[in-house]
């Protein structure tokens, strides 16, 4: 997370790319961003359920059967729609918790040195790993790693990556304390957890906002920096996916819709933590990658189009068709609904494509 601060303060995109965000038209409080009357009516009547930012933006299944199973008008039962847990889906909880733990456990360095920062970081790492709840998550990851070898999960290596990443974060925090200026972002500017929650004061107003923008409330990004018009999300996986940026666009529209004109979110930041190596035979110590980008009208249009598509999908029956081509089936091997789709006729040819 402190890498986010340092990279922003070094590059100052709000100065370098100022012209791009000045011309944003599709703000969350503008009617041009509202959902159609058909979907608003179905939400009001309870015929469909409101979608979260991730429901809309996180497109993994090419036909979006996974979304339909969770939110469609003929969605699966509560027990079935949770799907099978995977290493990839479970690991995000541990990584996000680790990063937030680093943010909330920084210390004042009396005698800064690599040695002292390493000692502080390793002590923090041990305390996190030895936490009872985190022990349960790690144990479950080890079970899933054994059960699902095709997921390429390596829990022991993940712990090494977290430790290395934690050291880098503590060092970057100290660096920012040395270099910061009056205009610089500091850790005190970042809102996380409940402080980052986008919501309204009353249930009645909340539902009115949901019917306008089509995004379920509360919506909680991983972090938000209102003073600088920034919203951010933590992502994990093998590689950065373009749809990660749509998440920030959704949160920006929700924030602007709830807070009204003058409360703008212009910038998105993805903190991408690689959790798995592309090959089982390569062991690389990797660090978080930071992507900073303007949430311009192009990105907003793409999110709004995906939102309308998603609402159209969950409003129909029956569910979307099975993926047909090998290219479409690439995600199937890791999907938590894989077994259900196989029962429905999905054919997978052996291992991971």
Coordinates of C-alpha atoms in Angstrom, one line a residue:
X1 CA 0.0 0.0 0.0
X2 CA 2.9 2.4 0.7
X3 CA 4.1 1.7 -2.8
X4 CA 0.9 3.3 -4.0
X5 CA 1.7 6.5 -2.0
X6 CA 5.3 6.7 -3.1
X7 CA 4.5 6.1 -6.8
X8 CA 1.7 8.7 -6.7
X9 CA 4.0 11.3 -5.0
X10 CA 6.8 10.6 -7.5
X11 CA 4.7 10.8 -10.7
X12 CA 1.9 13.2 -9.7
X13 CA -0.5 12.1 -12.4
X14 CA -3.0 14.8 -11.3
X15 CA -0.6 17.3 -12.7
X16 CA 0.8 15.3 -15.6
X17 CA -2.6 14.2 -16.9
X18 CA -4.8 17.0 -15.6
X19 CA -6.4 17.7 -19.0
X20 CA -7.9 14.2 -19.3
X21 CA -9.9 14.3 -16.0
X22 CA -11.0 17.9 -16.6
X23 CA -13.2 16.7 -19.4
X24 CA -15.1 13.9 -17.7
X25 CA -18.8 14.0 -18.5
X26 CA -20.1 10.7 -17.2
X27 CA -20.3 11.4 -13.5
X28 CA -22.3 9.1 -11.2
X29 CA -24.8 11.9 -10.4
X30 CA -25.6 12.6 -14.1
X31 CA -28.7 11.0 -15.5
X32 CA -26.7 9.7 -18.5
X33 CA -25.1 7.1 -16.2
X34 CA -28.4 5.8 -14.7
X35 CA -29.8 2.4 -15.5
X36 CA -32.9 2.1 -17.8
X37 CA -36.4 2.2 -16.5
X38 CA -36.9 -1.5 -17.2
X39 CA -34.1 -2.5 -14.8
X40 CA -35.0 0.1 -12.2
X41 CA -38.6 -1.2 -12.2
X42 CA -37.5 -4.8 -11.8
X43 CA -35.2 -3.8 -8.9
X44 CA -38.1 -1.9 -7.3
X45 CA -40.4 -4.9 -7.7
X46 CA -37.8 -7.3 -6.3
X47 CA -37.7 -9.3 -9.6
X48 CA -34.0 -9.0 -9.8
X49 CA -31.3 -8.4 -7.1
X50 CA -28.9 -5.4 -7.3
X51 CA -25.4 -6.1 -8.5
X52 CA -22.2 -5.2 -6.8
X53 CA -19.3 -3.5 -8.5
X54 CA -17.5 -6.9 -8.7
X55 CA -20.6 -8.6 -10.1
X56 CA -20.5 -6.2 -13.0
X57 CA -16.7 -5.8 -13.6
X58 CA -15.2 -9.2 -12.8
X59 CA -16.0 -11.0 -16.0
X60 CA -14.3 -14.4 -16.0
X61 CA -16.8 -16.8 -17.7
X62 CA -17.2 -15.6 -21.3
X63 CA -21.0 -16.3 -21.3
X64 CA -21.4 -15.0 -17.7
X65 CA -23.1 -18.2 -16.4
X66 CA -21.3 -17.7 -13.1
X67 CA -23.1 -14.3 -12.7
X68 CA -26.5 -15.9 -13.5
X69 CA -26.0 -18.7 -11.0
X70 CA -25.4 -16.1 -8.3
X71 CA -27.9 -13.4 -9.2
X72 CA -30.2 -14.5 -12.1
X73 CA -34.0 -14.7 -11.7
X74 CA -33.5 -18.5 -11.8
X75 CA -30.3 -18.5 -9.7
X76 CA -29.1 -21.5 -7.9
X77 CA -30.0 -22.3 -4.3
X78 CA -27.9 -20.6 -1.6
X79 CA -25.9 -23.7 -1.0
X80 CA -25.2 -24.3 -4.6
X81 CA -24.5 -20.8 -5.8
X82 CA -21.5 -20.5 -3.4
X83 CA -19.8 -22.9 -5.7
X84 CA -16.6 -24.9 -5.0
X85 CA -13.9 -23.0 -3.2
X86 CA -10.6 -22.6 -5.1
X87 CA -7.1 -21.7 -4.1
X88 CA -7.2 -18.6 -6.3
X89 CA -10.5 -17.3 -4.8
X90 CA -9.4 -18.1 -1.2
X91 CA -6.0 -16.5 -1.4
X92 CA -7.3 -13.0 -2.0
X93 CA -8.7 -12.8 1.6
X94 CA -5.2 -13.6 3.1
X95 CA -3.3 -11.2 0.9
X96 CA -5.8 -8.3 1.5
X97 CA -5.6 -8.9 5.2
X98 CA -1.8 -8.9 5.2
X99 CA -1.6 -5.6 3.3
X100 CA -4.1 -3.9 5.5
X101 CA -2.2 -5.3 8.6
X102 CA 1.0 -3.6 7.4
X103 CA -0.8 -0.3 6.9
X104 CA -2.2 -0.3 10.4
X105 CA 1.0 -1.6 12.1
X106 CA 3.6 0.8 10.9
X107 CA 6.0 2.1 13.5
X108 CA 8.1 5.2 14.1
X109 CA 11.7 4.4 13.3
X110 CA 14.2 5.8 15.8
X111 CA 17.3 4.4 14.2
X112 CA 16.3 3.6 10.7
X113 CA 18.4 1.0 8.8
X114 CA 17.7 -2.0 6.7
X115 CA 18.3 -4.2 9.7
X116 CA 15.7 -2.4 11.9
X117 CA 13.1 -2.3 9.1
X118 CA 13.6 -6.1 8.4
X119 CA 13.3 -6.8 12.2
X120 CA 10.0 -4.8 12.4
X121 CA 8.6 -6.4 9.3
X122 CA 9.5 -10.0 10.3
X123 CA 8.0 -9.5 13.7
X124 CA 4.8 -8.2 12.1
X125 CA 4.8 -11.1 9.6
X126 CA 5.1 -13.6 12.4
X127 CA 2.3 -12.0 14.4
X128 CA 0.0 -12.1 11.3
X129 CA 0.8 -15.7 10.3
X130 CA 0.4 -16.9 13.9
X131 CA -3.1 -15.4 14.2
X132 CA -5.6 -18.1 14.8
X133 CA -7.9 -17.0 12.0
X134 CA -5.1 -16.6 9.5
X135 CA -3.8 -20.1 10.5
X136 CA -7.2 -21.5 9.5
X137 CA -7.0 -19.7 6.1
X138 CA -3.5 -21.0 5.5
X139 CA -4.5 -24.5 6.4
X140 CA -7.4 -24.3 4.0
X141 CA -5.1 -23.0 1.2
X142 CA -2.8 -26.0 1.8
X143 CA -5.8 -28.4 1.5
X144 CA -7.0 -26.7 -1.7
X145 CA -3.4 -26.8 -3.1
X146 CA -3.4 -30.6 -2.6
X147 CA -6.9 -31.0 -3.9
X148 CA -6.5 -28.7 -6.9
X149 CA -3.0 -29.0 -8.3
X150 CA -4.0 -27.4 -11.6
X151 CA -4.6 -24.1 -9.7
X152 CA -0.8 -23.8 -9.4
X153 CA -1.1 -22.6 -5.8
X154 CA 1.9 -22.8 -3.6
X155 CA 1.0 -21.7 0.0
X156 CA 4.6 -21.9 1.4
X157 CA 5.9 -19.8 -1.5
X158 CA 3.0 -17.4 -1.0
X159 CA 4.1 -16.8 2.6
X160 CA 7.6 -15.9 1.4
X161 CA 6.1 -13.5 -1.1
X162 CA 4.1 -11.9 1.6
X163 CA 7.1 -11.5 3.9
X164 CA 9.2 -9.9 1.1
X165 CA 6.3 -7.6 0.1
X166 CA 5.9 -6.6 3.8
X167 CA 9.5 -5.6 4.0
X168 CA 9.2 -3.5 0.9
X169 CA 6.1 -1.8 2.3
X170 CA 7.7 -0.9 5.6
X171 CA 10.8 0.5 3.8
X172 CA 8.6 2.6 1.4
X173 CA 6.7 4.0 4.3
X174 CA 9.9 5.2 5.8
X175 CA 11.0 6.6 2.5
X176 CA 7.8 8.6 2.1
X177 CA 8.2 10.0 5.6
X178 CA 11.7 11.3 4.6
X179 CA 10.6 12.7 1.2
X180 CA 7.0 14.0 1.8
X181 CA 6.0 17.6 1.2
X182 CA 2.9 19.5 2.0
X183 CA 1.1 18.3 -1.2
X184 CA 2.2 14.7 -0.7
X185 CA -0.2 11.8 0.1
X186 CA 0.6 10.2 3.5
X187 CA -0.8 7.1 5.1
X188 CA -3.2 9.4 7.1
X189 CA -5.0 10.3 3.8
X190 CA -5.9 6.7 3.0
X191 CA -9.2 5.3 4.1
X192 CA -9.6 1.6 4.4
X193 CA -12.2 -0.8 5.9
X194 CA -15.4 0.8 7.1
X195 CA -13.9 4.2 6.6
X196 CA -13.8 3.5 2.8
X197 CA -17.4 2.4 2.7
X198 CA -19.6 4.1 0.1
X199 CA -23.1 4.3 1.6
X200 CA -26.1 6.6 2.4
X201 CA -27.5 7.7 5.7
X202 CA -31.0 6.0 5.3
X203 CA -32.3 2.8 3.8
X204 CA -34.8 4.7 1.7
X205 CA -32.2 6.9 0.2
X206 CA -29.9 3.9 -0.3
X207 CA -32.5 2.1 -2.4
X208 CA -33.2 5.3 -4.5
X209 CA -29.5 5.4 -5.3
X210 CA -29.3 1.7 -6.2
X211 CA -32.2 2.2 -8.6
X212 CA -30.4 5.1 -10.2
X213 CA -26.9 3.8 -10.7
X214 CA -27.6 0.0 -10.5
X215 CA -24.7 -0.6 -8.0
X216 CA -25.5 -2.2 -4.7
X217 CA -24.8 -0.3 -1.5
X218 CA -22.8 -0.3 0.6
X219 CA -20.0 -0.5 -1.9
X220 CA -16.6 -0.9 -0.3
X221 CA -13.4 -0.4 -2.2
X222 CA -10.2 -1.6 -0.6
X223 CA -9.0 1.9 -0.2
X224 CA -10.1 5.4 -1.1
X225 CA -8.3 8.8 -0.9
X226 CA -11.1 11.4 -1.3
X227 CA -8.8 14.4 -0.9
X228 CA -7.0 13.4 -4.1
X229 CA -10.0 11.9 -5.9
X230 CA -8.5 8.4 -5.8
X231 CA -10.2 5.0 -5.4
X232 CA -8.2 1.7 -5.3
X233 CA -8.6 -2.0 -5.3
X234 CA -6.3 -4.9 -4.4
X235 CA -6.2 -7.7 -6.9
X236 CA -4.3 -11.1 -6.9
X237 CA -3.6 -13.8 -9.5
X238 CA -1.1 -14.8 -12.1
X239 CA -1.3 -11.7 -14.2
X240 CA -2.9 -8.3 -14.4
X241 CA -6.3 -8.4 -16.2
X242 CA -7.7 -5.3 -18.0
X243 CA -11.1 -5.7 -16.3
X244 CA -9.5 -4.9 -13.0
X245 CA -9.6 -1.3 -14.0
X246 CA -13.4 -1.4 -14.4
X247 CA -13.7 -2.1 -10.7
X248 CA -12.3 1.4 -10.0
X249 CA -14.7 2.9 -12.5
X250 CA -17.7 1.3 -10.7
X251 CA -16.6 2.6 -7.3
X252 CA -16.0 6.1 -8.8
X253 CA -19.5 6.2 -10.2
X254 CA -21.0 4.9 -7.0
X255 CA -19.1 7.5 -4.9
X256 CA -20.2 10.4 -7.1
X257 CA -23.8 9.2 -7.1
X258 CA -24.0 9.0 -3.4
X259 CA -22.1 12.2 -2.6
X260 CA -23.3 14.4 -5.4
X261 CA -21.8 17.1 -7.6
X262 CA -18.4 18.3 -6.6
X263 CA -17.4 15.0 -5.0
X264 CA -15.4 13.6 -7.9
X265 CA -13.2 10.5 -8.1
X266 CA -10.9 10.9 -11.1
X267 CA -8.2 8.4 -10.5
X268 CA -8.0 4.6 -10.1
X269 CA -5.2 2.6 -8.6
X270 CA -4.9 -1.2 -8.8
X271 CA -2.5 -2.8 -6.3
X272 CA -1.8 -6.1 -8.0
X273 CA -0.1 -8.8 -5.9
X274 CA 1.1 -11.8 -8.0
X275 CA 0.3 -14.9 -5.9
X276 CA 1.2 -17.6 -8.4
X277 CA 4.0 -18.1 -10.8
X278 CA 3.1 -18.8 -14.5
X279 CA 5.1 -22.1 -14.2
X280 CA 5.4 -24.6 -11.3
X281 CA 9.1 -24.9 -12.1
X282 CA 10.0 -21.2 -11.6
X283 CA 10.4 -19.6 -8.3
X284 CA 10.7 -15.8 -8.5
X285 CA 10.4 -13.3 -5.6
X286 CA 7.9 -10.8 -7.0
X287 CA 6.5 -7.7 -5.5
X288 CA 3.2 -5.8 -5.9
X289 CA 2.6 -3.9 -9.2
X290 CA 0.9 -0.6 -9.0
X291 CA -1.3 0.6 -11.9
X292 CA -2.4 4.3 -11.8
X293 CA -4.9 5.5 -14.4
X294 CA -7.5 8.2 -15.0
X295 CA -11.1 7.0 -14.7
X296 CA -12.0 8.8 -17.9
X297 CA -15.2 8.7 -20.0
X298 CA -13.9 5.8 -22.1
X299 CA -13.5 3.6 -19.0
X300 CA -16.8 4.8 -17.5
X301 CA -18.6 3.9 -20.8
X302 CA -17.1 0.5 -20.7
X303 CA -18.2 -0.1 -17.1
X304 CA -21.8 1.2 -17.9
X305 CA -22.0 -1.1 -20.9
X306 CA -20.9 -4.1 -18.8
X307 CA -23.5 -3.1 -16.1
X308 CA -26.3 -3.0 -18.6
X309 CA -25.2 -6.3 -20.1
X310 CA -25.1 -7.9 -16.7
X311 CA -28.6 -6.7 -15.7
X312 CA -29.9 -8.0 -19.1
X313 CA -28.3 -11.4 -18.4
X314 CA -29.8 -11.8 -14.9
X315 CA -33.2 -10.7 -16.1
X316 CA -33.5 -13.5 -18.7
X317 CA -34.2 -17.2 -18.5
X318 CA -32.9 -19.8 -19.0
X319 CA -29.2 -19.3 -18.0
X320 CA -26.6 -18.3 -20.6
X321 CA -25.2 -21.1 -22.8
X322 CA -22.2 -23.2 -22.0
X323 CA -18.8 -22.1 -23.4
X324 CA -18.1 -23.9 -26.6
X325 CA -14.6 -23.3 -27.9
X326 CA -11.4 -24.2 -26.2
X327 CA -10.5 -20.5 -25.9
X328 CA -13.9 -19.9 -24.1
X329 CA -13.2 -22.8 -21.8
X330 CA -9.9 -21.6 -20.4
X331 CA -11.5 -20.3 -17.2
X332 CA -13.6 -23.4 -16.8
X333 CA -10.7 -25.4 -15.4
X334 CA -10.5 -23.0 -12.4
X335 CA -14.2 -22.0 -12.1
X336 CA -16.0 -22.8 -8.8
X337 CA -19.1 -23.8 -10.9
X338 CA -17.1 -26.2 -13.1
X339 CA -18.7 -29.4 -11.7
X340 CA -22.2 -27.9 -12.1
X341 CA -21.6 -27.0 -15.7
X342 CA -20.1 -30.5 -16.4
X343 CA -23.4 -32.0 -15.2
X344 CA -25.1 -29.7 -17.7
X345 CA -23.0 -31.0 -20.5
X346 CA -19.7 -29.1 -20.4
X347 CA -16.9 -31.1 -21.9
X348 CA -13.3 -30.4 -20.8
X349 CA -10.4 -32.1 -22.4
X350 CA -8.1 -33.3 -19.6
X351 CA -5.8 -30.7 -18.1
X352 CA -5.6 -26.9 -18.1
X353 CA -5.7 -25.4 -21.5

